[in-house]
Structures are given as structure tokens and as C-alpha cells.
Coordinates of C-alpha atoms in Angstrom, one line a residue:
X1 CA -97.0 -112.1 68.6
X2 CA -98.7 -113.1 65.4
X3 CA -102.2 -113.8 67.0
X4 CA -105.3 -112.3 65.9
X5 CA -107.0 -110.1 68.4
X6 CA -109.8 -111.8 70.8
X7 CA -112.7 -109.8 71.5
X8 CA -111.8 -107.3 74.3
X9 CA -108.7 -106.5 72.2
X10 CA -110.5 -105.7 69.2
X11 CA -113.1 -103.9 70.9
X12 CA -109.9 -101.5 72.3
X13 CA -108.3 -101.3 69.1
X14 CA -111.3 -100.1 67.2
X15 CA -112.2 -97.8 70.0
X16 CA -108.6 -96.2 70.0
X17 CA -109.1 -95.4 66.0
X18 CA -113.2 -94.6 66.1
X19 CA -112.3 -91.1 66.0
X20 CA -110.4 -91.2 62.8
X21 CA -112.4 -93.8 61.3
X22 CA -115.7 -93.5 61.4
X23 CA -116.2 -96.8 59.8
X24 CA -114.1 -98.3 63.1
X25 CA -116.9 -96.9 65.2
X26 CA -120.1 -98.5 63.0
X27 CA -117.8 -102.2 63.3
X28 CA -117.7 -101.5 67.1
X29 CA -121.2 -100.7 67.5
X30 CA -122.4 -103.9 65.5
X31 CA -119.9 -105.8 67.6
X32 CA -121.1 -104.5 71.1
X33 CA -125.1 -105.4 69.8
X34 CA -123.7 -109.4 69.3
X35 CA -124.3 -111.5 72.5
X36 CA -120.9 -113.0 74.3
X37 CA -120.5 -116.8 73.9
X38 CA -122.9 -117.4 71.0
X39 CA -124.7 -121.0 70.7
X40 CA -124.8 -122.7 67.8
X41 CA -128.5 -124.3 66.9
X42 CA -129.2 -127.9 65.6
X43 CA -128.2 -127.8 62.2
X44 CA -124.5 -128.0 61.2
X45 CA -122.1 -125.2 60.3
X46 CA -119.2 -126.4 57.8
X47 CA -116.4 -123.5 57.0
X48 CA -114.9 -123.7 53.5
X49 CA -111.3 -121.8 53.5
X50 CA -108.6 -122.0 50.9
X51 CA -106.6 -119.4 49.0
X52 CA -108.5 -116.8 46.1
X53 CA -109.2 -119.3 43.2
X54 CA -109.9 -122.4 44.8
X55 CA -113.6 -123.2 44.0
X56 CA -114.7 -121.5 47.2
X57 CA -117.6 -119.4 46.2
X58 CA -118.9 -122.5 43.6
X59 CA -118.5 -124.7 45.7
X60 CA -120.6 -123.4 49.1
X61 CA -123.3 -121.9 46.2
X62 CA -123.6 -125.3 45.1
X63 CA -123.7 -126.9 48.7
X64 CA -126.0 -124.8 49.7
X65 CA -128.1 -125.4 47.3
X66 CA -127.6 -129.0 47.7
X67 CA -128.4 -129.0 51.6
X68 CA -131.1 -126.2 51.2
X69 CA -129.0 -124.4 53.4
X70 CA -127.7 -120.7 54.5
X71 CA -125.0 -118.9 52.7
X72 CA -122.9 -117.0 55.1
X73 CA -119.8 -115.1 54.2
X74 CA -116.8 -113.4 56.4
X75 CA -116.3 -110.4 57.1
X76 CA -120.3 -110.5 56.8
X77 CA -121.9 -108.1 54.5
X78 CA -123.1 -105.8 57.4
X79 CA -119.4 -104.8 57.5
X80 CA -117.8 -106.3 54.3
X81 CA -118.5 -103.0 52.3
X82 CA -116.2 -101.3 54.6
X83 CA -113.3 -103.5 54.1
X84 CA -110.7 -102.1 51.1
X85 CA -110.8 -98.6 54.0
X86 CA -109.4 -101.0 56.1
X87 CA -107.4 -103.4 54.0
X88 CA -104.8 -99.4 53.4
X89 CA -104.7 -98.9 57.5
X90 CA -101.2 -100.4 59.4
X91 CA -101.7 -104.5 59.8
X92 CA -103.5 -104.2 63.6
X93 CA -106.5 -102.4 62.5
X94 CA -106.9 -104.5 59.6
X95 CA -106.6 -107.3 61.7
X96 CA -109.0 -105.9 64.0
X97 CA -111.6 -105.0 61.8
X98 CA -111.5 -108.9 60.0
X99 CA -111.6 -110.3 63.9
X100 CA -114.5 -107.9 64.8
X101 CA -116.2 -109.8 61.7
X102 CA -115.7 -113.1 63.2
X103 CA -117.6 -112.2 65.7
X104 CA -120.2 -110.5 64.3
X105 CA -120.5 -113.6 62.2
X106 CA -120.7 -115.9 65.2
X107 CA -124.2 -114.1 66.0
X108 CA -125.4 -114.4 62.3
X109 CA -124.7 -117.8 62.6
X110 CA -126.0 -118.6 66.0
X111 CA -129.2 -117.6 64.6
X112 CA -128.9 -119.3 61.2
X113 CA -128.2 -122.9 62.7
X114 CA -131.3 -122.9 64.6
X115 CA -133.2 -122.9 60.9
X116 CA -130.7 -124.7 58.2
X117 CA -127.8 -126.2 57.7
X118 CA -125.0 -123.3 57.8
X119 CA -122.5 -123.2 54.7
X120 CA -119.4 -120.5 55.4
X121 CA -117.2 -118.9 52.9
X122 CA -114.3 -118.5 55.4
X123 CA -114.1 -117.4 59.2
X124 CA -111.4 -117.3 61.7
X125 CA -109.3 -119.7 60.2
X126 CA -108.5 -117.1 57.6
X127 CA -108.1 -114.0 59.6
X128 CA -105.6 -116.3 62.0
X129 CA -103.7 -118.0 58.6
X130 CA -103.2 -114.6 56.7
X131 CA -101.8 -112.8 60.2
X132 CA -99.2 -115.4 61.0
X133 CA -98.1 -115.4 57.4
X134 CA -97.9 -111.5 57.2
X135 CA -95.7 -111.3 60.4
X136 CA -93.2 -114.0 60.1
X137 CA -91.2 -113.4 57.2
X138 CA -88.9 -116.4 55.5
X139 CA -89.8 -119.9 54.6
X140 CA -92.0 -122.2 56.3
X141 CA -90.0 -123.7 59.2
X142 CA -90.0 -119.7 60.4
X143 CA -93.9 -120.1 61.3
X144 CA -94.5 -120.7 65.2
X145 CA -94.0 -124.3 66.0
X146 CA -96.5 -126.7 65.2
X147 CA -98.7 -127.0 68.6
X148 CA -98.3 -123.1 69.4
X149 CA -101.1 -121.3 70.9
X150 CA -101.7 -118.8 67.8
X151 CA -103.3 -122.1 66.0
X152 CA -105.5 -122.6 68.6
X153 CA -109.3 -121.6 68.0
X154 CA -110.6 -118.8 70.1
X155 CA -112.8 -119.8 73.0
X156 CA -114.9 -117.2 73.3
X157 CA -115.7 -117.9 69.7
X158 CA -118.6 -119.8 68.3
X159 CA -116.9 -123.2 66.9
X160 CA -118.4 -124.7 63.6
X161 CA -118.7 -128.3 63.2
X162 CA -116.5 -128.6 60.3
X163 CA -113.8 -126.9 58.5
X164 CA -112.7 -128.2 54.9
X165 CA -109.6 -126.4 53.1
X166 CA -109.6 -126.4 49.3
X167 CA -106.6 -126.8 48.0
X168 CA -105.2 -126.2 44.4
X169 CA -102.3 -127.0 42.3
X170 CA -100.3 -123.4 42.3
X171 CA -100.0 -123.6 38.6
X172 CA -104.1 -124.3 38.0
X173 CA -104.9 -121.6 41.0
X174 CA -103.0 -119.1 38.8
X175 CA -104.5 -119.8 35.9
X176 CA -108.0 -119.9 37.7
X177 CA -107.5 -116.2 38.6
X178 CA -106.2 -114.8 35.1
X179 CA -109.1 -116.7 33.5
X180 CA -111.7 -114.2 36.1
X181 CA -109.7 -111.4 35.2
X182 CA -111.1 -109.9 38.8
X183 CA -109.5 -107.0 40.5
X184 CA -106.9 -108.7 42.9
X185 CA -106.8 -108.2 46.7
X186 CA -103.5 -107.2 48.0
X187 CA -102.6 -109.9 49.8
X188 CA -103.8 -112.0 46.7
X189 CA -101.3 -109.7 44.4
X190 CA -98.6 -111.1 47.7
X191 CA -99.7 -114.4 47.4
X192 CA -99.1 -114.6 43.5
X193 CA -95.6 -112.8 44.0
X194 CA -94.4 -114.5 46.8
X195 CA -94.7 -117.7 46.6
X196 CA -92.7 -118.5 50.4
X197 CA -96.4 -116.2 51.3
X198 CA -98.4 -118.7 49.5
X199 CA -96.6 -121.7 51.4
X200 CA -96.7 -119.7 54.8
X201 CA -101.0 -119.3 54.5
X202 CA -101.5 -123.3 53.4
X203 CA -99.2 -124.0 56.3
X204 CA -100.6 -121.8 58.5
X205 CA -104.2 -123.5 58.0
X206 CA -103.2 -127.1 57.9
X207 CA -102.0 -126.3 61.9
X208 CA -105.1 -124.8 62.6
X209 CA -106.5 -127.3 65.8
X210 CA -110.1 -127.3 67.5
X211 CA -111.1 -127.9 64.5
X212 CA -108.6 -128.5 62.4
X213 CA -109.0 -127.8 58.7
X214 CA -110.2 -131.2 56.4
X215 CA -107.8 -130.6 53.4
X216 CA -109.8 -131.3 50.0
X217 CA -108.1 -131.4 46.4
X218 CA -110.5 -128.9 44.6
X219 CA -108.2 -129.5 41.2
X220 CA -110.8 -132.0 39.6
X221 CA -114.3 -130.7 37.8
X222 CA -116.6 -129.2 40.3
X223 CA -119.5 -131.7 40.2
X224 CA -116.4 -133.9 41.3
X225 CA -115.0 -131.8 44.3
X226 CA -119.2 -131.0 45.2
X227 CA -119.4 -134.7 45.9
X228 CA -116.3 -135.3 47.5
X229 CA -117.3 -132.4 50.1
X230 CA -121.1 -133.5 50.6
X231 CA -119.5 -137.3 51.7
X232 CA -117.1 -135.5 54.0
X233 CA -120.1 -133.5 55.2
X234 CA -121.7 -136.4 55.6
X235 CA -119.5 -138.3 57.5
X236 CA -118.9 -135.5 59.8
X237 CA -122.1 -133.6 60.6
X238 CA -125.9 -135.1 61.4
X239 CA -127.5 -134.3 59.2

């Protein structure tokens, strides 16, 4: 089943592989330290998801600067240095090590939302969108139906108040990444050679339920898409 693990599962997983991967053991260790059923604090959390390319990391910079607020980032940079040793292990370690960050997230943010609003560069919704893409092959009416469980949020998961998806014309997305010239990811090197991958990840998000993702067009000039995202904010958060 294309879910990403829940806690007790990733916990297993990265105690079945500790012994080969040291790393594994350092993730489990930071995950068993985080509290079970984190609460979120007074100030609002707001996710930003959306493929490589779409604004993501300009955008939350500039909206947390904006809302003087906390810039948190998944996996979270106790772990994220660790990542391209598990991005080359077999798909359910890799999963397991990008769910164990959710969680270790959920804590950083637990504690951040009791002093500032809390801005996210992406969280579960990308670990869950990237797995059910990687293990259904074909075109987008092969993804689970619409109301299946695997786009359903975790519950032992801290929930953030609001999730907005940037979304970009293929064509301008592309052309984004060339401009940055950055070393790619390999599931961003998939995404730009498959485009049935692409369609699968966007599709895979705009199921995500409790919460569902708030799609935003981030193909207009930044100080555009900034204020389109601080009226949604707005609108949707107390702030």
C-alpha cells in the first residue's frame, strides 16, 4: 500500500536498519526524545508545498519576514544533512527516514507556535504525495481513488492550520530550474523526465484532506504571489 509509515512503523523500520546505518539510529533517537501527540501553540502554522521550482523557498523567506514569523523546513535540519544517505537506500527506508522527520518537525513546531507565527517549507503532505506517485505507475486515474485512506492526514500527527500548494506552469517550472542551475534531486531529475510523475505528485496533493492543500498560481512576479498568499493567510488563520 502506497501509505507513508506512521510512527510505530517508522520507529520498526529504522530500528531494523540501525545496525547498517548508523545515521538510521541518530533519526530514531531524535524521534524517541519528541513527545507523542504534539500541541500546537496560539500562533498559526501555514505549510507551503509544491513541486522544486515553484517559489517555495522565496516565498516563506519573504512571509516570514512579513509576519515576523519562524522558518521551519522538512526533513528539519537536525536530520536534513543526513538525507542524500538515504535518498540511495530501497524506497521504505527512504520513506521512513522523511516520515521520522515529520515528526520530529511536529515537536519543533509545537514549540515554535507557542512564540510566532509558524511558516513551513513542506511537511507530510510531501512525503505522502511523492510515495503514492513512486508506487503506482501509469497515468493519473491509476492513483488510489479520490476519498482513499492514503490521503488522509495522520492522526497522531500535529495538524497545521493551513496548507497552500504552489503551482507552476510546467514550461515556466522548467525554465525556473535551468535558470538555478542547482544540483537536481532524483526525484526532481523523475519529475522533469516523466512528466505522467509530475501529474501523479500535483494529483496526489490536490487529494490531500484534513487539511486539504489551498492551490495558489505562483506563475505571476513574487511581490504578486506574496500578497495573494498573505490574504489567503489572512482569511484563514487569526492572526
Amino acid at each position: 500500500r502506497a501509505l507513508p509509515p506512521a510512527a510505530p512503523a517508522v520507529r520498526q523500520r529504522l530500528r531494523e536498519c540501525a545496525a547498517r546505518i548508523p545515521e538510521a539510529g541518530a533519526v530514531l533517537d531524535l524521534l524517541e526524545k519528541c513527545p507523542e501527540h504534539q500541541k500546537k501553540g496560539g500562533f498559526p502554522v501555514v505549510v507551503f508545498e509544491g513541486l522544486d521550482a515553484t517559489g517555495k523557498t522565496t516565498v516563506t523567506q519573504s512571509v516570514k519576514d512579513t509576519l515576523n514569523g519562524i522558518l521551519l523546513r522538512s526533513p528539519p535540519a537536525c536530520i536534513s544533512e543526513w538525507r542524500t544517505i538515504f535518498d540511495d537506500e530501497p524506497a521504505p527506508i527512504k520513506r521512513a527516514f522523511y516520515a521520522a522527520g515529520n515528526y520530529i518537525l511536529a515537536s519543533e513546531i509545537a514549540k515554535a507556535s507557542t512564540q510566532a507565527p509558524v511558516i513551513i517549507d513542506r511537511y507530510w503532505h510531501s512525503t505522502a504525495a511523492y510515495t503514492i506517485a513512486t508506487e503506482i505507475n501509469g497515468e493519473v486515474q491509476d492513483l488510489p481513488p479520490v476519498h482513499d485512506e492514503v490521503y488522509q492526514w495522520p492522526e497522531d500527527l500535529l495538524k497545521p492550520d493551513l496548507v497552500l500548494l504552489l503551482t507552476v506552469d510546467p514550461k515556466e517550472r522548467v525554465r525556473r530550474l535551468q535558470h538555478r542551475g542547482l544540483e537536481k534531486t532524483k526525484e526532481e531529475a523523475e519529475l522533469e523526465a516523466n512528466c505522467l510523475f509530475r501529474q501523479r505528485v500535483e494529483e496526489s496533493y490536490r487529494r490531500m484532506v484534513n487539511p486539504a492543500c489551498q492551490e495558489v498560481d505562483a506563475s505571476p512576479p513574487k511581490e504578486e504571489v506574496l500578497q495573494t498568499v498573505l490574504q489567503l493567510i489572512k482569511k484563514h488563520c487569526a492572526l
